[in-house]
Short mmCIF file of C-alpha atoms in Angstrom, two decimals:
data_model
loop_
_atom_site.label_atom_id
_atom_site.label_comp_id
_atom_site.label_asym_id
_atom_site.label_seq_id
_atom_site.Cartn_x
_atom_site.Cartn_y
_atom_site.Cartn_z
CA MET X 295 5.41 38.55 3.93
CA ILE X 296 5.48 36.27 6.80
CA GLY X 297 4.31 33.93 3.90
CA VAL X 298 6.52 34.65 1.52
CA LEU X 299 8.86 34.36 3.97
CA TRP X 300 6.98 30.35 5.02
CA ARG X 301 7.17 29.81 1.40
CA GLY X 302 10.80 30.21 0.60
CA ALA X 303 11.70 28.09 4.09
CA GLY X 304 9.32 25.39 3.21
CA GLY X 305 10.47 24.80 0.10
CA MET X 306 14.35 25.10 1.61
CA ARG X 307 13.06 21.97 3.31
CA ALA X 308 11.76 20.11 0.75
CA GLN X 309 15.15 20.63 -0.92
CA GLN X 310 17.40 19.84 2.06
CA VAL X 311 15.36 16.47 2.51
CA GLN X 312 15.85 16.00 -1.55
CA VAL X 313 19.98 16.45 -0.38
CA ASP X 314 19.66 14.33 2.41
CA SER X 315 18.51 11.53 0.33
CA LEU X 316 20.63 12.02 -1.91
CA ALA X 317 23.77 11.69 0.14
CA ASN X 318 22.26 8.18 1.51
CA ASP X 319 22.04 7.16 -2.16
CA ILE X 320 26.13 8.27 -2.80
CA ALA X 321 26.96 7.16 0.70
CA ASN X 322 25.61 3.45 -0.31
CA VAL X 323 26.67 3.62 -3.79
CA ASN X 324 28.76 0.21 -3.12
CA THR X 325 26.00 -1.54 -0.71
CA ASN X 326 25.06 -4.63 -1.75
CA GLY X 327 21.63 -4.56 -3.28
CA TYR X 328 20.93 -1.32 -2.02
CA LYS X 329 17.70 0.37 -3.53
CA GLN X 330 18.42 4.23 -4.49
CA ALA X 331 15.31 6.23 -3.15
CA ARG X 332 13.53 9.27 -4.73
CA VAL X 333 11.55 12.09 -3.14
CA ASN X 334 8.19 13.43 -5.44
CA PHE X 335 7.38 16.87 -4.44
CA ALA X 336 3.93 18.17 -4.54
CA ASP X 337 2.25 21.44 -4.55
CA LEU X 338 0.22 22.46 -1.03
CA VAL X 339 -3.17 23.92 -0.37
CA TYR X 340 -4.88 27.32 -2.15
CA ARG X 341 -6.11 29.86 -0.13
CA PRO X 342 -7.85 32.40 -2.41
CA VAL X 343 -6.94 35.93 -1.94
CA GLU X 344 -9.87 37.65 -0.53
CA GLU X 345 -9.86 36.14 3.27
CA GLY X 346 -6.31 38.07 3.34
CA GLY X 347 -8.40 41.61 3.23
CA MET X 348 -6.12 42.15 -0.03
CA PRO X 349 -7.23 44.29 -2.83
CA VAL X 350 -8.56 42.15 -5.47
CA ASP X 351 -10.42 42.26 -8.56
CA HIS X 352 -13.49 40.10 -8.14
CA PRO X 353 -14.13 38.22 -11.37
CA PRO X 354 -17.48 37.91 -12.72
CA ALA X 355 -18.84 34.29 -12.13
CA PRO X 356 -17.69 31.62 -13.23
CA ALA X 357 -14.40 32.67 -13.27
CA ARG X 358 -12.40 31.61 -9.90
CA PRO X 359 -11.61 33.92 -7.47
CA PRO X 360 -7.44 34.54 -7.02
CA ALA X 361 -5.83 31.74 -4.92
CA LEU X 362 -2.48 31.96 -3.40
CA GLY X 363 -0.30 28.26 -3.50
CA ALA X 364 0.86 28.08 0.44
CA GLY X 365 4.39 26.29 -0.93
CA VAL X 366 5.44 22.50 -1.21
CA LYS X 367 5.50 19.33 0.99
CA VAL X 368 7.47 16.18 0.32
CA ALA X 369 4.52 14.17 -1.17
CA SER X 370 6.05 10.78 -0.55
CA ILE X 371 9.87 9.33 -0.78
CA ASP X 372 9.95 6.08 -2.29
CA LYS X 373 12.43 3.40 -3.80
CA ASP X 374 13.31 2.21 -6.68
CA PHE X 375 13.32 -1.54 -7.29
CA SER X 376 14.65 -1.86 -10.25
CA GLN X 377 17.75 -4.00 -11.06
CA GLY X 378 21.03 -3.80 -9.74
CA THR X 379 24.13 -4.84 -11.57
CA LEU X 380 25.38 -8.27 -11.21
CA VAL X 381 29.25 -8.52 -9.98
CA GLN X 382 30.89 -11.67 -9.85
CA THR X 383 32.65 -12.99 -6.83
CA GLY X 384 33.16 -16.03 -6.76
CA ASP X 385 31.37 -17.81 -3.93
CA PRO X 386 29.00 -20.12 -4.02
CA LEU X 387 26.95 -18.60 -1.81
CA ASN X 388 26.66 -15.10 -2.54
CA LEU X 389 23.21 -14.96 -4.47
CA ALA X 390 21.88 -12.41 -6.72
CA ILE X 391 18.21 -12.64 -7.63
CA GLN X 392 18.06 -11.47 -11.72
CA GLY X 393 14.24 -10.17 -11.41
CA ASP X 394 11.41 -10.22 -8.85
CA GLY X 395 11.92 -11.04 -4.96
CA PHE X 396 13.61 -10.89 -1.97
CA PHE X 397 15.34 -13.40 0.14
CA VAL X 398 13.44 -13.87 3.52
CA VAL X 399 15.47 -13.75 6.71
CA VAL X 400 15.12 -14.14 10.40
CA ASP X 401 16.46 -12.74 13.27
CA GLN X 402 17.40 -14.19 16.46
CA ALA X 403 13.85 -12.76 18.00
CA GLY X 404 11.59 -14.52 14.87
CA ASN X 405 10.82 -11.45 12.99
CA ARG X 406 11.14 -11.85 9.79
CA TYR X 407 13.02 -9.48 6.77
CA LEU X 408 13.04 -9.47 3.30
CA THR X 409 16.35 -8.42 1.51
CA ARG X 410 17.94 -8.03 -1.97
CA ASP X 411 21.45 -8.84 -0.40
CA GLY X 412 22.68 -12.05 -1.32
CA ASN X 413 25.82 -12.22 0.97
CA PHE X 414 25.35 -15.34 2.59
CA HIS X 415 27.87 -17.60 4.62
CA ARG X 416 27.82 -20.48 6.71
CA ASP X 417 27.75 -20.15 10.59
CA ASP X 418 29.76 -22.46 13.23
CA ALA X 419 26.59 -24.53 13.64
CA GLY X 420 25.83 -24.80 9.82
CA TYR X 421 23.29 -22.09 9.26
CA VAL X 422 22.82 -20.08 6.31
CA VAL X 423 22.88 -16.04 7.17
CA ASN X 424 23.83 -13.02 5.83
CA ALA X 425 26.41 -10.47 7.11
CA SER X 426 24.43 -9.44 10.52
CA GLY X 427 24.42 -13.16 11.54
CA TYR X 428 20.44 -13.79 10.68
CA TYR X 429 19.01 -17.15 9.09
CA LEU X 430 18.47 -17.03 5.43
CA LEU X 431 15.09 -19.33 5.42
CA GLY X 432 14.27 -22.29 3.01
CA SER X 433 11.67 -23.15 1.06
CA ASP X 434 10.03 -25.05 4.19
CA GLY X 435 10.00 -22.07 5.97
CA ASN X 436 12.42 -23.13 8.70
CA PRO X 437 16.38 -22.06 8.64
CA LEU X 438 18.62 -23.11 5.99
CA SER X 439 21.28 -25.50 7.47
CA LEU X 440 23.80 -27.07 5.12
CA PRO X 441 25.97 -29.96 6.91
CA PRO X 442 29.48 -29.14 7.94
CA GLU X 443 30.91 -31.89 5.94
CA ALA X 444 29.10 -30.63 2.69
CA GLU X 445 31.38 -29.44 -0.15
CA ASN X 446 31.59 -27.86 -3.53
CA ILE X 447 28.27 -25.97 -2.51
CA ALA X 448 26.64 -24.91 -5.82
CA VAL X 449 22.92 -23.12 -6.04
CA THR X 450 21.29 -23.50 -9.80
CA PRO X 451 18.67 -20.55 -10.78
CA ASP X 452 15.65 -22.23 -9.24
CA GLY X 453 16.63 -22.24 -6.17
CA THR X 454 18.16 -25.81 -5.42
CA ILE X 455 21.26 -26.07 -3.04
CA THR X 456 23.59 -28.87 -4.45
CA GLY X 457 26.91 -30.25 -2.46
CA VAL X 458 29.12 -33.22 -2.36
CA ILE X 459 28.46 -35.34 1.00
CA ASN X 460 31.11 -38.27 1.05
CA GLY X 461 31.91 -38.40 -2.99
CA ALA X 462 28.09 -38.55 -3.47
CA SER X 463 26.88 -35.55 -4.68
CA GLN X 464 23.02 -34.94 -3.79
CA ASP X 465 20.38 -32.12 -2.55
CA LEU X 466 21.20 -29.94 0.34
CA GLY X 467 18.06 -28.38 0.81
CA TYR X 468 15.80 -25.67 -1.78
CA LEU X 469 15.18 -22.12 -1.64
CA ASP X 470 12.15 -19.98 -2.09
CA LEU X 471 11.87 -16.08 -3.29
CA TYR X 472 9.04 -13.98 -1.82
CA ALA X 473 7.35 -10.60 -3.27
CA VAL X 474 4.77 -8.38 -2.33
CA THR X 475 2.25 -6.49 -5.10
CA ASN X 476 4.07 -3.13 -4.03
CA PRO X 477 7.62 -3.57 -3.03
CA GLY X 478 7.49 0.62 -3.04
CA GLY X 479 5.73 0.34 0.55
CA LEU X 480 8.23 -1.23 2.46
CA GLU X 481 9.60 0.17 4.77
CA ALA X 482 13.83 -0.01 4.73
CA ALA X 483 14.97 -1.49 8.17
CA GLY X 484 19.03 -0.69 7.74
CA ASP X 485 21.28 -3.46 7.07
CA ASN X 486 19.84 -3.92 3.57
CA LEU X 487 16.48 -5.42 4.84
CA PHE X 488 13.25 -4.16 4.22
CA ARG X 489 10.14 -4.83 6.79
CA GLU X 490 6.73 -5.54 5.46
CA THR X 491 3.61 -3.26 5.42
CA ALA X 492 0.26 -2.84 5.27
CA ALA X 493 1.26 -0.47 2.37
CA SER X 494 3.34 -3.40 0.77
CA GLY X 495 0.43 -5.57 0.26
CA GLN X 496 -0.12 -8.96 -0.13
CA VAL X 497 3.27 -11.31 0.20
CA PHE X 498 4.00 -14.06 -2.79
CA TYR X 499 6.32 -16.95 -2.86
CA GLY X 500 7.59 -19.51 -4.56
CA MET X 501 10.08 -21.48 -6.51
CA PRO X 502 12.76 -19.45 -8.08
CA GLY X 503 12.50 -18.59 -11.99
CA ALA X 504 8.32 -19.62 -11.27
CA PRO X 505 4.81 -17.73 -10.55
CA GLY X 506 4.55 -16.49 -7.29
CA ALA X 507 1.54 -18.35 -5.06
CA PRO X 508 0.19 -16.00 -1.63
CA ILE X 509 1.05 -17.38 1.27
CA PRO X 510 -0.73 -19.59 3.40
CA GLY X 511 -3.36 -17.81 5.57
CA ALA X 512 -3.89 -15.39 2.71
CA PRO X 513 -7.39 -14.88 0.91
CA ALA X 514 -8.07 -17.42 -1.89
CA THR X 515 -8.50 -14.39 -4.33
CA ALA X 516 -5.25 -13.29 -4.00
CA GLY X 517 -3.89 -15.31 -6.86
CA THR X 518 -0.71 -15.77 -7.77
CA THR X 519 1.79 -12.80 -9.06
CA GLY X 520 4.78 -13.69 -12.91
CA PRO X 521 6.93 -14.91 -12.50
CA LEU X 522 9.97 -14.63 -10.03
CA GLY X 523 13.28 -13.66 -10.58
CA THR X 524 15.47 -16.47 -10.49
CA LEU X 525 19.18 -16.89 -8.38
CA ARG X 526 22.90 -16.20 -9.87
CA SER X 527 24.82 -18.17 -7.22
CA GLY X 528 28.55 -16.58 -7.15
CA TYR X 529 27.27 -12.96 -7.71
CA LEU X 530 25.80 -10.25 -5.27
CA GLU X 531 23.35 -7.51 -6.64
CA ALA X 532 25.66 -4.35 -6.68
CA ALA X 533 23.56 -1.03 -5.36
CA ASN X 534 20.95 0.30 -8.37
CA VAL X 535 22.42 3.95 -7.79
CA ASP X 536 23.33 6.22 -11.18
CA LEU X 537 25.72 7.70 -9.76
CA ALA X 538 25.63 11.08 -13.15
CA ALA X 539 22.25 11.15 -12.62
CA THR X 540 22.51 11.27 -8.66
CA MET X 541 24.98 14.25 -8.91
CA THR X 542 23.15 16.37 -11.46
CA LYS X 543 19.50 15.58 -8.92
CA MET X 544 22.20 16.98 -6.61
CA ILE X 545 22.39 20.41 -8.53
CA VAL X 546 19.62 21.41 -9.37
CA ALA X 547 18.30 20.26 -5.70
CA GLN X 548 21.37 22.85 -4.87
CA ARG X 549 20.12 25.47 -6.61
CA ALA X 550 16.61 25.06 -6.44
CA TYR X 551 17.75 25.97 -2.50
CA GLU X 552 19.66 28.91 -3.74
CA LEU X 553 16.04 30.18 -5.14
CA ASN X 554 14.29 29.88 -2.16
CA SER X 555 16.77 31.36 0.10
CA ARG X 556 16.54 34.42 -2.52
CA SER X 557 13.14 34.25 -1.99
CA VAL X 558 13.35 34.74 2.20
CA ARG X 559 15.73 37.55 1.17
CA VAL X 560 14.09 39.27 -1.15
CA ALA X 561 10.64 39.38 1.87
CA ASP X 562 13.47 40.23 4.40
CA GLU X 563 14.22 42.89 2.16
CA MET X 564 10.78 44.05 2.07
CA TRP X 565 9.84 43.60 5.67
CA GLY X 566 12.77 45.86 6.15
CA LEU X 567 11.42 48.02 4.24
CA ALA X 568 7.70 48.58 5.63
CA ASN X 569 9.94 48.60 8.80
CA ASN X 570 11.26 52.32 7.97
CA LEU X 571 8.41 53.52 6.50
CA ARG X 572 8.33 56.18 9.09
CA ARG X 573 12.01 56.50 10.55
CA MET R 169 -1.96 63.95 0.80
CA LEU R 170 -3.41 62.02 2.34
CA ARG R 171 -5.16 59.52 -0.54
CA GLY R 172 -1.28 59.80 -1.75
CA LEU R 173 -0.67 57.49 1.26
CA TYR R 174 -3.23 55.38 0.91
CA LEU R 175 -2.77 54.80 -2.64
CA ALA R 176 1.28 54.46 -2.75
CA SER R 177 0.54 51.69 0.29
CA THR R 178 -1.66 49.87 -2.55
CA GLY R 179 0.96 49.98 -4.24
CA MET R 180 2.95 47.68 -1.58
CA VAL R 181 0.20 45.36 -0.91
CA ALA R 182 0.10 44.17 -4.90
CA GLN R 183 3.78 44.21 -4.71
CA GLU R 184 4.29 41.71 -1.87
CA MET R 185 1.36 39.34 -3.63
CA ARG R 186 3.41 39.31 -6.51
CA GLN R 187 5.80 37.65 -4.71
CA ASP R 188 3.48 35.44 -2.70
CA VAL R 189 3.08 34.34 -6.18
CA ILE R 190 6.86 34.18 -7.32
CA SER R 191 7.91 32.51 -3.84
CA ASN R 192 5.01 29.85 -4.56
CA ASN R 193 6.34 29.22 -8.23
CA LEU R 194 10.08 29.15 -6.50
CA ALA R 195 9.52 26.51 -3.45
CA ASN R 196 7.75 24.33 -6.60
CA ALA R 197 10.66 24.31 -8.83
CA THR R 198 10.97 20.90 -9.01
CA THR R 199 7.95 19.73 -8.29
CA PRO R 200 6.99 17.18 -11.75
CA GLY R 201 4.02 19.02 -13.62
CA PHE R 202 3.51 22.14 -11.91
CA LYS R 203 2.25 24.69 -13.52
CA GLY R 204 3.62 27.77 -13.19
CA GLU R 205 1.51 31.36 -12.12
CA THR R 206 1.41 34.86 -12.78
CA ALA R 207 0.28 37.57 -10.75
CA THR R 208 -1.27 41.01 -12.95
CA VAL R 209 -1.23 44.02 -11.40
CA ARG R 210 -4.21 46.82 -12.54
CA SER R 211 -4.90 50.08 -11.31
CA PHE R 212 -8.47 50.52 -9.72
CA PRO R 213 -11.50 52.08 -11.81
CA GLU R 214 -10.25 55.84 -12.79
CA MET R 215 -12.46 58.74 -11.21
CA LEU R 216 -13.24 62.01 -12.18
CA LEU R 217 -11.90 64.41 -10.09
CA GLN R 218 -13.84 67.42 -10.03
CA ARG R 219 -13.01 71.31 -7.48
CA MET R 220 -16.04 72.32 -5.92
CA ALA R 221 -15.53 76.35 -5.84
CA ASP R 222 -18.44 79.21 -5.86
CA ASN R 223 -21.32 76.42 -5.45
CA LYS R 224 -20.10 74.57 -8.75
CA ALA R 225 -18.02 71.51 -9.96
CA THR R 226 -16.06 71.93 -12.52
CA PRO R 227 -14.19 68.72 -13.55
CA ILE R 228 -10.27 68.50 -13.42
CA GLY R 229 -9.39 65.10 -14.35
CA PRO R 230 -9.56 61.54 -14.05
CA PHE R 231 -7.17 60.60 -11.05
CA SER R 232 -7.14 56.85 -9.83
CA PRO R 233 -6.68 55.07 -6.68
CA GLY R 234 -4.29 53.18 -7.07
CA VAL R 235 -3.46 49.70 -7.63
CA MET R 236 -4.84 46.04 -7.28
CA ILE R 237 -4.56 42.26 -7.65
CA ASP R 238 -6.30 41.48 -11.42
CA GLY R 239 -6.10 37.82 -11.08
CA ILE R 240 -3.38 35.08 -10.99
CA HIS R 241 -3.09 33.64 -14.29
CA THR R 242 -1.65 29.94 -14.62
CA ASN R 243 0.54 29.22 -17.68
CA PHE R 244 0.03 25.85 -18.99
CA THR R 245 2.74 25.65 -21.44
CA PRO R 246 4.42 22.35 -21.18
CA GLY R 247 7.46 21.74 -18.73
CA THR R 248 10.61 19.60 -20.33
CA LEU R 249 10.61 15.98 -20.03
CA THR R 250 13.33 14.12 -18.13
CA GLU R 251 13.61 10.26 -18.46
CA THR R 252 13.87 8.53 -14.52
CA GLY R 253 13.21 4.86 -16.79
CA GLN R 254 10.55 4.00 -13.68
CA ALA R 255 8.04 1.97 -15.84
CA THR R 256 5.05 4.17 -13.57
CA ASP R 257 6.72 7.79 -14.60
CA LEU R 258 4.46 8.72 -17.40
CA ALA R 259 4.41 12.48 -18.75
CA LEU R 260 1.50 13.78 -21.68
CA MET R 261 3.48 15.26 -25.04
CA GLN R 262 1.68 17.27 -27.50
CA PRO R 263 2.59 18.21 -30.70
CA GLY R 264 2.21 21.39 -31.94
CA VAL R 265 2.57 24.63 -30.50
CA GLY R 266 0.00 26.42 -28.64
CA VAL R 267 -1.95 23.38 -28.02
CA THR R 268 -4.82 22.95 -24.99
CA PRO R 269 -3.00 20.77 -22.20
CA ALA R 270 -4.35 17.11 -21.16
CA PHE R 271 -4.28 16.02 -18.38
CA PHE R 272 -3.47 12.81 -16.02
CA THR R 273 -7.50 11.75 -14.59
CA VAL R 274 -7.57 11.58 -11.32
CA ARG R 275 -10.12 9.76 -8.65
CA THR R 276 -10.03 12.03 -5.29
CA PRO R 277 -12.93 11.72 -2.77
CA GLY R 278 -13.95 15.36 -4.04
CA GLY R 279 -14.63 13.62 -7.35
CA LEU R 280 -12.16 13.59 -10.44
CA ALA R 281 -9.61 15.79 -10.81
CA TYR R 282 -6.72 16.63 -13.19
CA THR R 283 -3.24 16.23 -13.09
CA ARG R 284 -0.05 16.71 -15.29
CA ASN R 285 2.40 14.80 -12.64
CA GLY R 286 2.91 11.72 -14.23
CA ASN R 287 4.65 10.40 -11.15
CA PHE R 288 2.75 7.35 -10.59
CA HIS R 289 2.87 4.66 -8.17
CA LEU R 290 1.82 1.10 -7.60
CA ASP R 291 -0.32 0.33 -4.34
CA ALA R 292 -1.17 -2.64 -1.93
CA ASN R 293 -3.69 -3.57 -4.61
CA GLY R 294 -2.14 -3.22 -7.56
CA VAL R 295 -3.50 -0.04 -8.46
CA LEU R 296 -2.11 2.56 -10.30
CA VAL R 297 -2.44 5.89 -7.92
CA THR R 298 -0.22 9.24 -7.91
CA ALA R 299 1.67 10.03 -4.48
CA GLU R 300 -1.23 10.55 -2.31
CA GLY R 301 -3.08 7.58 -2.84
CA TYR R 302 -5.63 8.36 -5.23
CA PRO R 303 -6.13 6.32 -8.29
CA VAL R 304 -5.75 7.00 -11.91
CA GLN R 305 -8.59 6.48 -14.12
CA GLY R 306 -8.31 4.57 -17.11
CA GLN R 307 -11.15 4.31 -19.57
CA ASN R 308 -12.97 1.44 -16.94
CA GLY R 309 -12.13 2.98 -14.04
CA ASP R 310 -9.11 2.27 -11.73
CA ILE R 311 -6.42 1.11 -13.60
CA THR R 312 -6.03 -2.75 -11.52
CA PHE R 313 -3.35 -4.90 -12.31
CA ARG R 314 -4.03 -8.89 -12.55
CA ASN R 315 -4.66 -10.42 -15.29
CA GLN R 316 -8.15 -11.06 -16.15
CA TYR R 317 -7.63 -14.65 -17.24
CA THR R 318 -5.26 -15.62 -14.35
CA ASN R 319 -6.26 -12.90 -11.88
CA GLU R 320 -2.76 -12.57 -11.34
CA LEU R 321 -1.07 -9.98 -9.52
CA MET R 322 1.48 -8.39 -11.65
CA LEU R 323 4.27 -7.51 -10.09
CA GLU R 324 6.20 -3.97 -10.47
CA PRO R 325 7.27 -3.29 -12.62
CA HIS R 326 5.64 -5.68 -15.52
CA PHE R 327 3.28 -3.75 -18.07
CA LYS R 328 3.74 -0.93 -20.75
CA VAL R 329 1.88 2.10 -21.57
CA ASP R 330 1.93 2.91 -25.23
CA SER R 331 1.98 5.98 -26.99
CA ASN R 332 -1.93 6.33 -27.66
CA GLY R 333 -2.22 5.85 -23.39
CA GLN R 334 -2.78 1.96 -23.67
CA VAL R 335 -1.98 -0.27 -20.59
CA ILE R 336 -0.76 -3.41 -21.18
CA ILE R 337 0.45 -6.10 -18.89
CA HIS R 338 2.98 -8.48 -20.27
CA TRP R 339 5.08 -11.20 -18.54
CA PRO R 340 7.01 -14.35 -19.91
CA ASP R 341 5.22 -17.32 -19.96
CA GLN R 342 7.26 -21.11 -18.53
CA GLN R 343 8.38 -21.15 -21.71
CA GLY R 344 10.06 -17.85 -22.32
CA LEU R 345 7.33 -16.45 -24.59
CA GLN R 346 6.34 -12.69 -24.14
CA GLN R 347 2.82 -12.28 -23.25
CA GLU R 348 0.39 -9.55 -22.75
CA TYR R 349 -3.01 -8.65 -22.29
CA PRO R 350 -4.32 -5.43 -23.00
CA LEU R 351 -5.89 -3.97 -19.99
CA ASP R 352 -7.23 -0.46 -20.52
CA TYR R 353 -6.37 2.55 -21.91
CA LEU R 354 -5.34 6.23 -19.76
CA GLN R 355 -8.39 8.72 -19.48
CA ILE R 356 -6.72 11.78 -20.58
CA THR R 357 -8.75 15.14 -20.12
CA THR R 358 -8.65 17.98 -21.97
CA PHE R 359 -10.98 21.05 -21.61
CA ALA R 360 -12.75 23.98 -23.93
CA ASN R 361 -9.68 26.79 -24.04
CA ALA R 362 -11.85 29.34 -22.59
CA ASP R 363 -12.78 26.94 -19.33
CA LEU R 364 -8.65 26.74 -18.73
CA PRO R 365 -8.85 29.95 -16.66
CA LEU R 366 -11.85 28.38 -14.64
CA LEU R 367 -10.29 25.03 -12.72
CA GLN R 368 -9.33 25.32 -9.54
CA ARG R 369 -6.16 24.18 -8.48
CA GLN R 370 -6.39 22.01 -5.47
CA GLY R 371 -3.16 21.19 -4.49
CA ASP R 372 -1.40 18.11 -4.94
CA ASN R 373 -0.47 19.11 -8.14
CA LEU R 374 -4.34 18.24 -9.33
CA PHE R 375 -6.51 20.91 -10.96
CA ALA R 376 -10.16 20.73 -10.00
CA ALA R 377 -13.44 21.06 -13.15
CA PRO R 378 -16.45 23.20 -11.29
CA ALA R 379 -19.52 23.40 -12.18
CA GLY R 380 -20.34 23.99 -15.21
CA VAL R 381 -17.06 23.00 -16.50
CA GLN R 382 -16.86 20.10 -19.23
CA PRO R 383 -14.06 18.00 -19.37
CA LEU R 384 -13.92 16.57 -22.61
CA PRO R 385 -11.47 13.32 -24.21
CA ALA R 386 -8.04 14.28 -25.14
CA ALA R 387 -6.74 13.89 -29.04
CA ASN R 388 -3.70 13.99 -30.49
CA VAL R 389 -1.73 13.41 -27.08
CA GLN R 390 1.47 11.18 -27.27
CA VAL R 391 1.99 9.31 -23.43
CA ARG R 392 5.32 8.31 -22.38
CA GLN R 393 6.17 5.91 -19.87
CA GLY R 394 9.70 6.15 -18.22
CA TRP R 395 9.54 10.28 -18.62
CA LEU R 396 8.74 13.01 -16.15
CA GLU R 397 7.38 16.04 -17.01
CA GLN R 398 8.72 18.77 -14.96
CA ALA R 399 7.73 22.17 -13.30
CA ASN R 400 7.26 24.64 -16.11
CA ILE R 401 9.01 27.61 -13.98
CA ASP R 402 12.10 29.17 -15.37
CA PRO R 403 14.23 30.13 -12.81
CA ALA R 404 16.26 33.49 -14.18
CA ARG R 405 12.41 35.20 -15.46
CA GLU R 406 11.56 34.47 -11.90
CA MET R 407 14.42 36.19 -10.04
CA VAL R 408 14.23 39.21 -12.78
CA ASP R 409 10.21 39.36 -11.50
CA MET R 410 11.57 39.21 -8.35
CA LEU R 411 14.04 41.85 -8.25
CA SER R 412 11.19 43.60 -10.12
CA VAL R 413 9.04 43.49 -7.16
CA LEU R 414 11.65 44.81 -4.84
CA ARG R 415 12.52 47.82 -6.14
CA SER R 416 8.37 48.26 -7.28
CA TYR R 417 8.14 47.64 -3.39
CA GLU R 418 11.07 50.28 -2.08
CA ALA R 419 9.64 52.85 -5.01
CA ASN R 420 6.25 52.72 -3.41
CA GLN R 421 7.93 52.68 0.14
CA LYS R 422 9.86 55.87 -1.19
CA VAL R 423 6.66 57.65 -2.17
CA ILE R 424 4.68 57.16 1.21
CA GLN R 425 7.79 58.70 2.89
CA THR R 426 7.88 61.56 0.99
CA GLU R 427 3.86 61.98 1.37
CA ASP R 428 4.38 61.32 5.18
CA GLN R 429 7.95 64.09 5.03
CA THR R 430 4.78 66.91 2.93
CA LEU R 431 2.04 66.14 5.04
CA GLY R 432 3.84 66.51 8.15
CA LYS R 433 5.18 70.35 6.60
CA SER R 434 1.57 71.19 5.78
CA VAL R 435 0.30 69.92 9.76
CA ASN R 436 2.57 71.01 11.39
CA GLU R 437 4.58 74.32 9.22
CA VAL R 438 2.06 75.83 7.20
CA GLY R 439 0.93 78.65 9.20
CA SER R 440 3.00 78.84 12.05
CA LEU R 441 3.78 82.05 13.54
CA ARG R 442 7.49 82.48 14.77
#
């Protein structure tokens, strides 16, 4: 009975993780560049029944002895990095990536983050920063800054930032996109930011629309990647949360939770019966 | 009467084990590719009872000393497919009724294992792996997403898997033309029908083939990219089974109580002088 109780409880806990994750997706349905998560389940180990001293038939070899499963676990939670829809904002420093890649921003302490949230603006010193005030890196690896007198700023799909200074149009800076071999391995750091991990793999960078090259210091065998995405100035990438699919998953999770709570209840009733063998 | 007590208690134990199996099925109701199980109960071999009187044995009739678990059988029927749109999600579809199930082949530290759960990812080296990080096998071993002409690592999800299980890398070149590079065929395995019950469940949605069970290449299997197979659990059926378990358990408990009362009477009341 103890086994049934734990399997039921484990099942309830797994569905709770699913509901938590779905609730987070729904909460971020209006967050720019948010990527929905997916909870993956797997069954746990199987134990031969005889170990429990149960009366079982011993099948003749080579048939396997009956084994009991130990329930379910959350195998992994990964991010779905599919493209979100682009929403027009009209602000030229609002950038959306169409295709693969991330912007790189650094905080005041110099920590590097990847993000798909292209909601940038100029701060008082002329630096291009995100909503948290983190600096956007230009292609030279330094925070991108724009002269305060520059007007009519525009960003081309390949990452060239142009502006008009004293009536003359000129290039003000260049943007690179970064990519990792396994975006699913990135660690979500909050504020729409992702942190590189060992699981996210090799980092590549390059001009938007061109193949990515290994960042300096990477092993020579790393090769290049396929083409990075291109930039859309004046657009933001919306969250890729599919509300209808999320609600459906929510219903499934709730029912699965109920099923497991039912098996806990039945186990409890059975235990009660065993306890009342002798009244 | 003592015999009756033991008999009813084997019934309780057997029902408890059925409930163990049902609870495992319910816990995995949303595990992709999970195959449900059923515990079957059967009576112990019957024995012939004999009455000993006048120094000779007179047969009375057969008697069964209770029930035991005969086996826990895996139900290999396919689960329904749902669309996820993820390029790394693969499902196996086999037309026809009653066909032997096919499996994806996975390399684990303990050797090859087989799974129906096509919920795969790319790892840091661009290798197609399961949620636990075990590489999915193609005909030529691990499936690594690297263009072998240019040594290009491919970013998720620029590959397709056709219905024959061929994995093809594709990418737009500088002129915007689609380039394709056929990488490998998925290694899809099946087993002889008689060998299916011998497959060992490993957890992590994996099945292992014990020694002597020969994996066979599967034919007539369609691979669907962007789809996942759901668990083949029928919640309604599991609920009914669960209620029948509960009631049988209760009935066995009542038998024990009755036997106990009868035993109590015979021990304490028969032959008492009042």
